[in-house]
PDB file of C-alpha atoms in Angstrom:
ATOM      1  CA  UNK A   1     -24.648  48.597 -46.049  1.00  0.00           C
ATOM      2  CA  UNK A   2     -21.931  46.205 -46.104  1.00  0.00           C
ATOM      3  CA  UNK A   3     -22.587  43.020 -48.024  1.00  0.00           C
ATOM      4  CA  UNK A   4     -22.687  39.567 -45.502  1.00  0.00           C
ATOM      5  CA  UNK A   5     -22.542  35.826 -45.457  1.00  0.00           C
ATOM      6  CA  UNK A   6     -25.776  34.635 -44.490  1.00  0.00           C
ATOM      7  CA  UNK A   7     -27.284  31.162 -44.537  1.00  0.00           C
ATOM      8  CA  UNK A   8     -30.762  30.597 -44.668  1.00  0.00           C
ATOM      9  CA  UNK A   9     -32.540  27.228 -43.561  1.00  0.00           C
ATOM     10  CA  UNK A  10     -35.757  26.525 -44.897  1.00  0.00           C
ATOM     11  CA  UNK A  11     -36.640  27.658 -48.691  1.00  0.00           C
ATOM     12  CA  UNK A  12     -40.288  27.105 -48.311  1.00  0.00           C
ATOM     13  CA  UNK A  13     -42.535  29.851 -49.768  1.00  0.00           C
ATOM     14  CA  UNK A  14     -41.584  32.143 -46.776  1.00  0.00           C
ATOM     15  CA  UNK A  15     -37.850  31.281 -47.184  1.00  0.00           C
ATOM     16  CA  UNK A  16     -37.035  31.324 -50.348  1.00  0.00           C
ATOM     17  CA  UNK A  17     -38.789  34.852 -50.940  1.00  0.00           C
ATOM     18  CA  UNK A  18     -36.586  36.091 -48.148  1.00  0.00           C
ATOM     19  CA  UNK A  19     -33.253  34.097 -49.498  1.00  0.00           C
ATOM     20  CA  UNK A  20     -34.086  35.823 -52.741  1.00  0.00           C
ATOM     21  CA  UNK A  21     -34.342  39.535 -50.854  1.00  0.00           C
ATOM     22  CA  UNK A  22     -30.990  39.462 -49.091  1.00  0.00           C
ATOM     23  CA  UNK A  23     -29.487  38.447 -52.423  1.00  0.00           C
ATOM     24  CA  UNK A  24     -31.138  41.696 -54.681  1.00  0.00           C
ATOM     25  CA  UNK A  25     -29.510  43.458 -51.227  1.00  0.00           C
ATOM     26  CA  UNK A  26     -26.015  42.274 -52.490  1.00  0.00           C
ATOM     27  CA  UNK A  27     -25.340  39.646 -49.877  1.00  0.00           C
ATOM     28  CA  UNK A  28     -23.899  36.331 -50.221  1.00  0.00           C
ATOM     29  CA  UNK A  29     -26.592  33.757 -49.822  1.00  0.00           C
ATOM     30  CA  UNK A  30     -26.347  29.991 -48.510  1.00  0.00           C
ATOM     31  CA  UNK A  31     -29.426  28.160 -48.934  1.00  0.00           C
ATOM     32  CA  UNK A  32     -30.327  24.616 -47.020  1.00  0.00           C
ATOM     33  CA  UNK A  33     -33.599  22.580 -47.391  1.00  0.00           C
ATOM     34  CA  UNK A  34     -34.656  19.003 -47.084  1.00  0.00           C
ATOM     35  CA  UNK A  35     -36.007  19.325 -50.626  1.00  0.00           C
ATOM     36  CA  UNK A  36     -32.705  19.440 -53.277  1.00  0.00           C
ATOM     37  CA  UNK A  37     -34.457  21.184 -56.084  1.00  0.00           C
ATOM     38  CA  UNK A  38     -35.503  24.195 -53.610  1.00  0.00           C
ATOM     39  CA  UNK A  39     -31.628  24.735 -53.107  1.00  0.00           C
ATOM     40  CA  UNK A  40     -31.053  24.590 -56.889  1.00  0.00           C
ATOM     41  CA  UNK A  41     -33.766  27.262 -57.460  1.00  0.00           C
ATOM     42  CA  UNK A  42     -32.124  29.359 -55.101  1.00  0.00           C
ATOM     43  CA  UNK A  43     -28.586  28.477 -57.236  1.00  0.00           C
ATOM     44  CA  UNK A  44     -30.916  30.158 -60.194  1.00  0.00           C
ATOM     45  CA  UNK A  45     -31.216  33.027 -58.954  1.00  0.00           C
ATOM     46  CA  UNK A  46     -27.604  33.437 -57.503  1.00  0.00           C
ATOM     47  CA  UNK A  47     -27.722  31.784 -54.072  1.00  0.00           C
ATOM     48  CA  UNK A  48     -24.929  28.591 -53.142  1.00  0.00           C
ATOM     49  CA  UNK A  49     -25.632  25.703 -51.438  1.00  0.00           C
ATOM     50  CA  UNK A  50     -25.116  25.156 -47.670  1.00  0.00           C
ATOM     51  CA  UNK A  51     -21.912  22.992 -48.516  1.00  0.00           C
ATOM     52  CA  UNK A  52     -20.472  25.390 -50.721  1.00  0.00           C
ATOM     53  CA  UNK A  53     -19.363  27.058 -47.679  1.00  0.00           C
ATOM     54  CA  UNK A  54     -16.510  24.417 -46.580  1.00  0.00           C
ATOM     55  CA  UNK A  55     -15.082  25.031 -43.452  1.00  0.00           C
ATOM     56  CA  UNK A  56     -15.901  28.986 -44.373  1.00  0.00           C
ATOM     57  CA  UNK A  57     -18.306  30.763 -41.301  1.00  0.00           C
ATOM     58  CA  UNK A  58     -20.959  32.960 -42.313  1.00  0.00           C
ATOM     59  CA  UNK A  59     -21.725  36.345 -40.280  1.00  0.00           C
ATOM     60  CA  UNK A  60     -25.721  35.915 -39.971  1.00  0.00           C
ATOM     61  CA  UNK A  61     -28.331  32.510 -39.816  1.00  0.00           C
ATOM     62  CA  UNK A  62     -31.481  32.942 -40.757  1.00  0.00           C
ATOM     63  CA  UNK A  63     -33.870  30.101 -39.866  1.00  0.00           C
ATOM     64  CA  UNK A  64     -37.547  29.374 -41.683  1.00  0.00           C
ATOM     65  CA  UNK A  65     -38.276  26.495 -40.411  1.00  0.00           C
ATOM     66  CA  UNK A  66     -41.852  25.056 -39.401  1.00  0.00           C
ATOM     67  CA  UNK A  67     -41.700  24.516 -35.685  1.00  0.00           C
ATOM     68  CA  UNK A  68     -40.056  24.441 -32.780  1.00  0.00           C
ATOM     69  CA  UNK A  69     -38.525  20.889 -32.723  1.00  0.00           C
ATOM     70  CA  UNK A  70     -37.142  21.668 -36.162  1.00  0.00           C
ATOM     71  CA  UNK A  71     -35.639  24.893 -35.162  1.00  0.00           C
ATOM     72  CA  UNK A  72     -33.639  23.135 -32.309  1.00  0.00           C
ATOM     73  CA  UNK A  73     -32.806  20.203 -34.722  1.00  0.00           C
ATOM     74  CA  UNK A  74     -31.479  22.381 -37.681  1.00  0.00           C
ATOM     75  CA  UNK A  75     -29.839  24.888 -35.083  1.00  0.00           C
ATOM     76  CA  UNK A  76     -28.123  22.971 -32.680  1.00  0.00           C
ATOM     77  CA  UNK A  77     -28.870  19.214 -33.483  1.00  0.00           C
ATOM     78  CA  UNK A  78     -27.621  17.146 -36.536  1.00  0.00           C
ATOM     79  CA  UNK A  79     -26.828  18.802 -38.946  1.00  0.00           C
ATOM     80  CA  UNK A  80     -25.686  21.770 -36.194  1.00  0.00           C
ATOM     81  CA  UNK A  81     -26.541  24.812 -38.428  1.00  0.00           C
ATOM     82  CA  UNK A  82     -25.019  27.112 -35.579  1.00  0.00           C
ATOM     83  CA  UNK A  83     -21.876  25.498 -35.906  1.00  0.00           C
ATOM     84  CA  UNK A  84     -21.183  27.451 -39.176  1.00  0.00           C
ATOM     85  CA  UNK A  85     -21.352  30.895 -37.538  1.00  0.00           C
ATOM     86  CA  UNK A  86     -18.697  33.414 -36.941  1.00  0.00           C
ATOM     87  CA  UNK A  87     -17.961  33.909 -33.568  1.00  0.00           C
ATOM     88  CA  UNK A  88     -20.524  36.418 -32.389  1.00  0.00           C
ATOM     89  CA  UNK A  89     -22.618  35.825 -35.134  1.00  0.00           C
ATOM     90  CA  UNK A  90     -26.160  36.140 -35.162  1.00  0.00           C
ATOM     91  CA  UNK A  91     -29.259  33.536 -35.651  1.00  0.00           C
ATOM     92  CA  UNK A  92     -32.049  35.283 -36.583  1.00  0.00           C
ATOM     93  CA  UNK A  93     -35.320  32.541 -35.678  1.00  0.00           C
ATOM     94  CA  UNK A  94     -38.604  32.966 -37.195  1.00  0.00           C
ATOM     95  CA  UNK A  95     -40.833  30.314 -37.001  1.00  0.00           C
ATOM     96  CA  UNK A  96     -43.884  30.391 -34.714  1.00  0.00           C
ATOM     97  CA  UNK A  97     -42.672  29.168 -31.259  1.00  0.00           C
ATOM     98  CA  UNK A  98     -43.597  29.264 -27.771  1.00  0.00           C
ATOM     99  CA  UNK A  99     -41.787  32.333 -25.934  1.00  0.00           C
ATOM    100  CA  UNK A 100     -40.406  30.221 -23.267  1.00  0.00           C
ATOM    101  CA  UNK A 101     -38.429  27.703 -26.131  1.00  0.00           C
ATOM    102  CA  UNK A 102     -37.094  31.151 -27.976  1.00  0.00           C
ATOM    103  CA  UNK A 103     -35.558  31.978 -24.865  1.00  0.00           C
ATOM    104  CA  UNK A 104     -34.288  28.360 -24.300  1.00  0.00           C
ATOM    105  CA  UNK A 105     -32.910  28.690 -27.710  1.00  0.00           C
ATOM    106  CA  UNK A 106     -31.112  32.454 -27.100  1.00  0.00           C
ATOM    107  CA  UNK A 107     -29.702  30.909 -23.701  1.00  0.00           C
ATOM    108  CA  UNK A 108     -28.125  27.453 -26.359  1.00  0.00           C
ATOM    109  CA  UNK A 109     -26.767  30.443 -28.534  1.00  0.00           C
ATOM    110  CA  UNK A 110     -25.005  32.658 -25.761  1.00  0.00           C
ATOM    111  CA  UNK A 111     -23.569  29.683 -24.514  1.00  0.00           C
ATOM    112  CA  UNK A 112     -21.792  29.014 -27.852  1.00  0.00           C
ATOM    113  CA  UNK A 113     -20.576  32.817 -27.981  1.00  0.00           C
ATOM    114  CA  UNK A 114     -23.665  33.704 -30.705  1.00  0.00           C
ATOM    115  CA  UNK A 115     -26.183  36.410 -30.562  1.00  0.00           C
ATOM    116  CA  UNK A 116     -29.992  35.214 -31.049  1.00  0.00           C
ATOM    117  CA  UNK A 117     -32.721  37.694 -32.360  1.00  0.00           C
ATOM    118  CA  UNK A 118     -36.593  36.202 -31.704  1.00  0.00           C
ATOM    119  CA  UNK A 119     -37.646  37.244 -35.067  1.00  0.00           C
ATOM    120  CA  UNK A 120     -41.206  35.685 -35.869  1.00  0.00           C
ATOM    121  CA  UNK A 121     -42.531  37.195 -39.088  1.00  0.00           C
ATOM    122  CA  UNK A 122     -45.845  37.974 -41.079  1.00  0.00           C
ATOM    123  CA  UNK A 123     -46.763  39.269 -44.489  1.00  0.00           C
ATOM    124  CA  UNK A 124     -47.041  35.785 -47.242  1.00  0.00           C
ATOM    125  CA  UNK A 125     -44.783  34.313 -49.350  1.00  0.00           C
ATOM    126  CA  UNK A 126     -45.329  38.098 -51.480  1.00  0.00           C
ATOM    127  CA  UNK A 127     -44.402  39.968 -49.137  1.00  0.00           C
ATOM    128  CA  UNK A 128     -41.391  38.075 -48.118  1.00  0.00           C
ATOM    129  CA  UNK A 129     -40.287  37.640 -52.102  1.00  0.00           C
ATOM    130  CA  UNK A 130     -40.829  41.322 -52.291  1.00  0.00           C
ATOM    131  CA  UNK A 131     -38.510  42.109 -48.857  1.00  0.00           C
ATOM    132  CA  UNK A 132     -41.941  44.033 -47.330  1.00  0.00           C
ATOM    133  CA  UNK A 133     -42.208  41.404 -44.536  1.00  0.00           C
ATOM    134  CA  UNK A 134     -43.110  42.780 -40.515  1.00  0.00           C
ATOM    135  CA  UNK A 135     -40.678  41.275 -38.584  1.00  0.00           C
ATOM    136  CA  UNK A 136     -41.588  41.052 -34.482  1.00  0.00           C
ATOM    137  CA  UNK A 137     -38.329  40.856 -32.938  1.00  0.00           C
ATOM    138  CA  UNK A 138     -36.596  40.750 -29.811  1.00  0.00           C
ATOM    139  CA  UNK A 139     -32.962  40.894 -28.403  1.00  0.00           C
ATOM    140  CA  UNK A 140     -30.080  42.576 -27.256  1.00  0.00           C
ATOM    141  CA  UNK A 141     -28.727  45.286 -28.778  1.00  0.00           C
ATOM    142  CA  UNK A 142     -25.969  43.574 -30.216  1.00  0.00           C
ATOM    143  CA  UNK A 143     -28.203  40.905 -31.785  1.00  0.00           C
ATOM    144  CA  UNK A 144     -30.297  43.759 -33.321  1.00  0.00           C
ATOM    145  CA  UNK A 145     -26.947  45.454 -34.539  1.00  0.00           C
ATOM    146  CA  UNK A 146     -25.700  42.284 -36.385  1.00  0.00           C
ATOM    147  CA  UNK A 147     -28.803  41.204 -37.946  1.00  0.00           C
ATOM    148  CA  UNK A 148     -29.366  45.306 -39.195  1.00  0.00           C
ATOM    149  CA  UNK A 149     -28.203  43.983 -43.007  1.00  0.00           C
ATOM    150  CA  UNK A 150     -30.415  40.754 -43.100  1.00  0.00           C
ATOM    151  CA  UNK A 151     -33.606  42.582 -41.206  1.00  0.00           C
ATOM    152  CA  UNK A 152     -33.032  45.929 -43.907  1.00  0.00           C
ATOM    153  CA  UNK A 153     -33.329  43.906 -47.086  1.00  0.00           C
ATOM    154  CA  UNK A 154     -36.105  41.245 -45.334  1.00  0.00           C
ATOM    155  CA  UNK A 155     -38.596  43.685 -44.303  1.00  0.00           C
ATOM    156  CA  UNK A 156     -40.483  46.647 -44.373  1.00  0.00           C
ATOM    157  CA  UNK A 157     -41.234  46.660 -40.839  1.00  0.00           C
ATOM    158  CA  UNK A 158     -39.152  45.675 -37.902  1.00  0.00           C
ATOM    159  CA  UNK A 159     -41.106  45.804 -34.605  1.00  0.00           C
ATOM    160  CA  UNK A 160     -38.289  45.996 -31.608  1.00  0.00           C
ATOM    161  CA  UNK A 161     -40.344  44.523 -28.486  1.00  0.00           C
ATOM    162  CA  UNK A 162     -37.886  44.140 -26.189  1.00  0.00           C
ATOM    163  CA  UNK A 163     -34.103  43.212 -24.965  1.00  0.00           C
ATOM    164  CA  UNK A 164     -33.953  39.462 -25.197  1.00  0.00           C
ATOM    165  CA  UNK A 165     -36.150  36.510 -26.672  1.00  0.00           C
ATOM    166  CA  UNK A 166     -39.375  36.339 -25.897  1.00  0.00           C
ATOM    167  CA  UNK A 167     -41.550  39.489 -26.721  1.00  0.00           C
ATOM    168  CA  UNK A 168     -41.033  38.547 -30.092  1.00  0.00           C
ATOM    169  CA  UNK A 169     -42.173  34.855 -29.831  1.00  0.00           C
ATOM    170  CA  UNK A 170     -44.984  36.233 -27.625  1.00  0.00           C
ATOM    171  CA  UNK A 171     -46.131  38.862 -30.330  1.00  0.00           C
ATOM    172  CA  UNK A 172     -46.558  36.521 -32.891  1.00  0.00           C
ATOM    173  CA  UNK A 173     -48.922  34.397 -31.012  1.00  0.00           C
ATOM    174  CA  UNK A 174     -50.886  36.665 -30.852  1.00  0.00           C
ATOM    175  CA  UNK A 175     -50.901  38.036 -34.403  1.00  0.00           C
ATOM    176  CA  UNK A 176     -52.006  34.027 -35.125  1.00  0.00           C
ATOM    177  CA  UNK A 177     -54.344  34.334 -32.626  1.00  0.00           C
ATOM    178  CA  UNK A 178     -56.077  36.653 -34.856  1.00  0.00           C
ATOM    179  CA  UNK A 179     -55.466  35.959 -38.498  1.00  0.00           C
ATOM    180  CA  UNK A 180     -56.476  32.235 -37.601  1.00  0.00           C
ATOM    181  CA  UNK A 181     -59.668  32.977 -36.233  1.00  0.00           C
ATOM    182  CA  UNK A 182     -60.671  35.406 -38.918  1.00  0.00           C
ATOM    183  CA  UNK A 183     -59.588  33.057 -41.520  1.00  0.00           C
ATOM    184  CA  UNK A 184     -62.059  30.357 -39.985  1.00  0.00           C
ATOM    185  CA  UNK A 185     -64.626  33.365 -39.892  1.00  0.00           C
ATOM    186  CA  UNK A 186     -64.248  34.054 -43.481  1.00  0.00           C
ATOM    187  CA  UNK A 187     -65.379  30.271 -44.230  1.00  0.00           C
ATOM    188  CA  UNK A 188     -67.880  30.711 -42.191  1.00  0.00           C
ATOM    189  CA  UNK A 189     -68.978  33.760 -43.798  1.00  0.00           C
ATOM    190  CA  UNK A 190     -69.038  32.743 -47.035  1.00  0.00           C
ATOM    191  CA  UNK A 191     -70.826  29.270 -46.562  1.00  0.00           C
ATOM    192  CA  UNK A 192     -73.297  31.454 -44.457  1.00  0.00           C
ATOM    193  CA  UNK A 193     -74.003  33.903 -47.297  1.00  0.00           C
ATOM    194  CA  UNK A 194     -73.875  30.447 -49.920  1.00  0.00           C
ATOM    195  CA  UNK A 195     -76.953  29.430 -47.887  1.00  0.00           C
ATOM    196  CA  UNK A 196     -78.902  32.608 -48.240  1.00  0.00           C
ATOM    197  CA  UNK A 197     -78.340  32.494 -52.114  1.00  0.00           C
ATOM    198  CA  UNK A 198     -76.018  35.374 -52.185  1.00  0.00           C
ATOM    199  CA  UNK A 199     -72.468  34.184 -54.613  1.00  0.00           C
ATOM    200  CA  UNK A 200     -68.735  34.122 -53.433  1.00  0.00           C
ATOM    201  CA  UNK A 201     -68.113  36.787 -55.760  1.00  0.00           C
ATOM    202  CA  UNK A 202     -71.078  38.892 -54.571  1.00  0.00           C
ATOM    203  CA  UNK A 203     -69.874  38.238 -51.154  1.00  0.00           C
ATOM    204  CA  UNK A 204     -66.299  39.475 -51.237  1.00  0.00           C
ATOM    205  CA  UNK A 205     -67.475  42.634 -53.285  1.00  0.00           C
ATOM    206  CA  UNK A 206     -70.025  43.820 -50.584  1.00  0.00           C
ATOM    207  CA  UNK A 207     -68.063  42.851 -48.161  1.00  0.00           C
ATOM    208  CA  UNK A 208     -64.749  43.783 -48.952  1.00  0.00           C
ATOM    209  CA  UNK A 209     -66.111  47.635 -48.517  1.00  0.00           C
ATOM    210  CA  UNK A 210     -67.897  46.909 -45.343  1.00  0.00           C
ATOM    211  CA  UNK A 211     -67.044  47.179 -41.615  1.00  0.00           C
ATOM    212  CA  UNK A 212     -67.520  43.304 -41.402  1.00  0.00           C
ATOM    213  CA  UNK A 213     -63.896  43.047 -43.853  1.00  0.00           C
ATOM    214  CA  UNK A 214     -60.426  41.946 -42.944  1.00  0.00           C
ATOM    215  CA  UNK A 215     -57.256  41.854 -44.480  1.00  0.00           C
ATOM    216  CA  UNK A 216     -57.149  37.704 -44.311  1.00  0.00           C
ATOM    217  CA  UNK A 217     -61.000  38.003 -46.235  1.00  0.00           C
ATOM    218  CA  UNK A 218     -59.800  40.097 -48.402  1.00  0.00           C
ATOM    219  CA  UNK A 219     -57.105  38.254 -48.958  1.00  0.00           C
ATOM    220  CA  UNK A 220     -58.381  34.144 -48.536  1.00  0.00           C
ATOM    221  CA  UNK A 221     -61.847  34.654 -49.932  1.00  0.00           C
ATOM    222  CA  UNK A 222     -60.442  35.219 -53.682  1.00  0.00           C
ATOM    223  CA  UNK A 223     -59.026  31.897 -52.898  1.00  0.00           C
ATOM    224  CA  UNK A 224     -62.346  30.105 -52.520  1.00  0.00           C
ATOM    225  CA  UNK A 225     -63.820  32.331 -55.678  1.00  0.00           C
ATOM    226  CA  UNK A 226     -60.928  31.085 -57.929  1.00  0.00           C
ATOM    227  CA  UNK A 227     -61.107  27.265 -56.603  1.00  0.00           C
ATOM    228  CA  UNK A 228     -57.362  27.866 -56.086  1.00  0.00           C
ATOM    229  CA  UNK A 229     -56.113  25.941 -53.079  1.00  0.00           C
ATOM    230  CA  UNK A 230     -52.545  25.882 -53.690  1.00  0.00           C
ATOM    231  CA  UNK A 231     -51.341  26.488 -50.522  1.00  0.00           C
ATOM    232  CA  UNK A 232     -49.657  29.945 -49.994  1.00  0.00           C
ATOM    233  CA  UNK A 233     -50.062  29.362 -46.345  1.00  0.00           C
ATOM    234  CA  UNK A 234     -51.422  25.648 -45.178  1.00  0.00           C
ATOM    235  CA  UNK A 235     -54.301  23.832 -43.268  1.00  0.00           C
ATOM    236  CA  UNK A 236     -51.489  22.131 -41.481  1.00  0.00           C
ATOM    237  CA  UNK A 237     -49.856  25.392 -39.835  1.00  0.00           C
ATOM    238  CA  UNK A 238     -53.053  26.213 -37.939  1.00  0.00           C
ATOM    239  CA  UNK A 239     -53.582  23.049 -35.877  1.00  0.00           C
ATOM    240  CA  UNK A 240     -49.949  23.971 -34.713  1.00  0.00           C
ATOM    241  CA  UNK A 241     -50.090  27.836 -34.414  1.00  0.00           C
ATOM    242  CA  UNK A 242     -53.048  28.037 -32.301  1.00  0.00           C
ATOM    243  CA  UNK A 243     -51.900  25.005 -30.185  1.00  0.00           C
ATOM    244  CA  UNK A 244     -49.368  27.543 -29.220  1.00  0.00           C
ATOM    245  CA  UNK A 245     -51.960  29.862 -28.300  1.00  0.00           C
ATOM    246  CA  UNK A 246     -53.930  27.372 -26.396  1.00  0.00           C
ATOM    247  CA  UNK A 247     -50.864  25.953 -24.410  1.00  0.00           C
ATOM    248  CA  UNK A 248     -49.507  29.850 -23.754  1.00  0.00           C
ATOM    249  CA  UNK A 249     -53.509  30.776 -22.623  1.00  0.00           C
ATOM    250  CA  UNK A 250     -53.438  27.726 -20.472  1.00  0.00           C
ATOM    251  CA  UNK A 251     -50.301  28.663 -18.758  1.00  0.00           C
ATOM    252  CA  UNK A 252     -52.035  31.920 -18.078  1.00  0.00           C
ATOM    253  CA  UNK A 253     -55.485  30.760 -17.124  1.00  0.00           C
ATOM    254  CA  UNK A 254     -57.107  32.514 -19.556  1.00  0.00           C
ATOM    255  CA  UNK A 255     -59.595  30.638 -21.311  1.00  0.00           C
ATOM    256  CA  UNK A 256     -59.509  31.536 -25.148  1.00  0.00           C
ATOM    257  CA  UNK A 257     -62.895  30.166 -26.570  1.00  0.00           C
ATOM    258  CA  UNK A 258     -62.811  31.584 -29.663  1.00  0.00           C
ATOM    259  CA  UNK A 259     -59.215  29.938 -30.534  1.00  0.00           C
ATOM    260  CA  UNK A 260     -60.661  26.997 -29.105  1.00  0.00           C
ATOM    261  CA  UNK A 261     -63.302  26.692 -32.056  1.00  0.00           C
ATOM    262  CA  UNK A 262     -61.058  27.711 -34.686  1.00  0.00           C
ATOM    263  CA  UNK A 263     -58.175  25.167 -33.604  1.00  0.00           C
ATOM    264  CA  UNK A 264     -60.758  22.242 -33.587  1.00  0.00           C
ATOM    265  CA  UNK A 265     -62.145  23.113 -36.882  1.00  0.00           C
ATOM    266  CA  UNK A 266     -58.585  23.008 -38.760  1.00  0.00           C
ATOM    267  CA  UNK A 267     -57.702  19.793 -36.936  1.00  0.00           C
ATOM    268  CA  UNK A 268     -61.512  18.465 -38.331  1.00  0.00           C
ATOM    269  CA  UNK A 269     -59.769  20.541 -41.673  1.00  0.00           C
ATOM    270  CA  UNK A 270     -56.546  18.114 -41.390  1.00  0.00           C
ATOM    271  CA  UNK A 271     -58.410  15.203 -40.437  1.00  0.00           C
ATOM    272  CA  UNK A 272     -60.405  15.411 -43.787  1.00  0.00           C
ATOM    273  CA  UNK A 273     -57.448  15.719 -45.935  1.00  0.00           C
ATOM    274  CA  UNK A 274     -57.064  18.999 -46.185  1.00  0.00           C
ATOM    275  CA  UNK A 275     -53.709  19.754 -44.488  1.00  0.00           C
ATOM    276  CA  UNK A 276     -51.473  20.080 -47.538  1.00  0.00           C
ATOM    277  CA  UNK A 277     -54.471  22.886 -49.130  1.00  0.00           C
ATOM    278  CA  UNK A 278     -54.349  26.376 -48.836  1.00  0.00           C
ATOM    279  CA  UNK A 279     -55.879  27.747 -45.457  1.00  0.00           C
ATOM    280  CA  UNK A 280     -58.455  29.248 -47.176  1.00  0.00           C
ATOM    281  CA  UNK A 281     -59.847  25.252 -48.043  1.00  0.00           C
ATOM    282  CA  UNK A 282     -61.256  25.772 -44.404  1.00  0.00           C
ATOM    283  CA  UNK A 283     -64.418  26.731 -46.022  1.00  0.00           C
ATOM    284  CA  UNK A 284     -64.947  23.232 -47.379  1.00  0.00           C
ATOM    285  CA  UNK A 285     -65.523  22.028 -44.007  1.00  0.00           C
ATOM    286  CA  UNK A 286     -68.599  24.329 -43.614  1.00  0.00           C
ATOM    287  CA  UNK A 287     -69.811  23.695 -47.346  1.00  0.00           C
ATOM    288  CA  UNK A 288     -69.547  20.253 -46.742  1.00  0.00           C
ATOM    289  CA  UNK A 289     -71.764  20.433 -43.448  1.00  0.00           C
ATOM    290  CA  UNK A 290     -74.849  22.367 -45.427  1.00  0.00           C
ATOM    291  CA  UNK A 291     -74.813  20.596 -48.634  1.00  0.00           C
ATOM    292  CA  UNK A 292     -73.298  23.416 -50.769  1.00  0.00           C
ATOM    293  CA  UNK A 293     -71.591  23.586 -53.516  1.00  0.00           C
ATOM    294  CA  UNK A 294     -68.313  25.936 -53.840  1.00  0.00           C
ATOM    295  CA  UNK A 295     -66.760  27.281 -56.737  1.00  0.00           C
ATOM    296  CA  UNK A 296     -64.734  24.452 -58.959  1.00  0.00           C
ATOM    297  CA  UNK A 297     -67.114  22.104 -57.703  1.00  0.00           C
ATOM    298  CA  UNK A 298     -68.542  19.732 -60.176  1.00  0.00           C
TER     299      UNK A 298
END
């Protein structure tokens, strides 16, 4: 496929895995962050900065921001990412967003003569380093056609949900509907077996071959054995993923009670400190309650 200009916003752990798979894919890569050194590491490995473009245009955006209010900001506020698209180039949005703001957002593109792709995605920083992500998108035809090169080297799986922005947004929600309640249920499943004398590393044996398993215990619990907290995915992302669920359910009237739970206990998770720790530090909150001692504790 023919190589492309493509800025991404947002090296974090998801971004600069995906930066990183676009450029093995042969395409030019602009990189822009808030943190300097993130944009230098992406220099390492062959990327440019965001000003090395000039008053060049490049032919595909790709935004990895956190929320919603920095997807507007860094897309069409200061500093007016959009601005440095082709005519008719494409913006390819993944953070986590309500449904209604991606189509506010594909509506602020069209009107500037861009195409606008509702691209949440899932997988871990990994994944996206490895260009395996699953990408939930939605969009016209045109917007699927011009992001082809960036969603090829990105992913392993695109999911096409639907003709403009929305589905995709909508999707996603409810993919963090589920991995943050079974994330909370892992803590609570391992603090639950603590108390009964069984051992983390017991625990995720057993049950890693057992009907109660899931791919985030399988894949948080080795956190908790390994007292390794360095956060792949963050406390902090929960408190606003599954206040997107809530506010969506609400709008709905559907009562969610299970979110419920889960969102209160990783805004209790925040609360203590915890927001900057890996997700899987949820179980503290439940150790903490009974008295118990995790792994790496003194």
């Amino acid at each position: 496929m023919q190589s492309k200009s493509i800025l991404v916003i947002g090296l974090g752990s998801m971004g600069f895995g995906m930066a990183g798979s676009l450029l093995r894919a042969g395409h030019k890569v602009y990189g822009a962050d808030i943190d300097a050194q993130k944009v230098r590491d992406l220099g390492a490995k062959g990327g440019l900065s965001v000003e090395d473009l000039g008053d060049a245009r490049v032919d595909i955006l790709v935004s990895v921001v956190l929320n919603a209010a920095q997807t507007e900001t860094v897309l069409f506020g200061a500093p007016d990412y959009a601005a440095r698209l082709a005519e008719g180039g494409v913006i390819l949005s993944c953070a986590t967003v309500p449904p209604a703001f991606a189509c506010d957002m594909e509506a602020k593109a069209q009107a500037k003569g861009l195409l606008y792709l509702d691209a949440p995605i899932s997988g871990g920083a990994i994944k996206a380093a490895a260009g395996q992500l699953s990408i939930m998108a939605s969009g016209s035809e045109a917007a699927f056609e011009a992001a082809a090169p960036a969603l090829e080297a990105m992913a392993e799986t695109v999911h096409r949900l639907g003709d403009a922005a929305g589905p995709g947004s909508a999707m996603k929600a409810t993919n963090q509907l589920l991995a943050g309640v079974h994330i909370a249920a892992m803590g609570e499943a391992l603090a639950f077996g603590l108390t009964q004398g069984l051992t983390v590393d017991r625990i995720i044996e057993v049950i890693s071959q057992s009907a109660g398993t899931s791919w985030m215990f399988e894949n948080r619990a080795p956190h908790v054995r390994d007292a390794d907290y360095t956060p792949r995915s963050a406390i902090n992302i929960w408190p606003k993923d599954l206040g997107i669920v809530s506010e969506i359910a609400d709008s709905a009237d559907l009562d969610v009670p299970i979110t419920a739970a889960a969102l209160e206990l990783y805004r209790r998770a925040a609360e203590a400190g915890l927001g900057l720790e890996d997700d899987a530090a949820i179980t503290k909150i439940y150790a903490a309650q009974a008295g118990l001692k995790l792994p790496g504790d003194a």
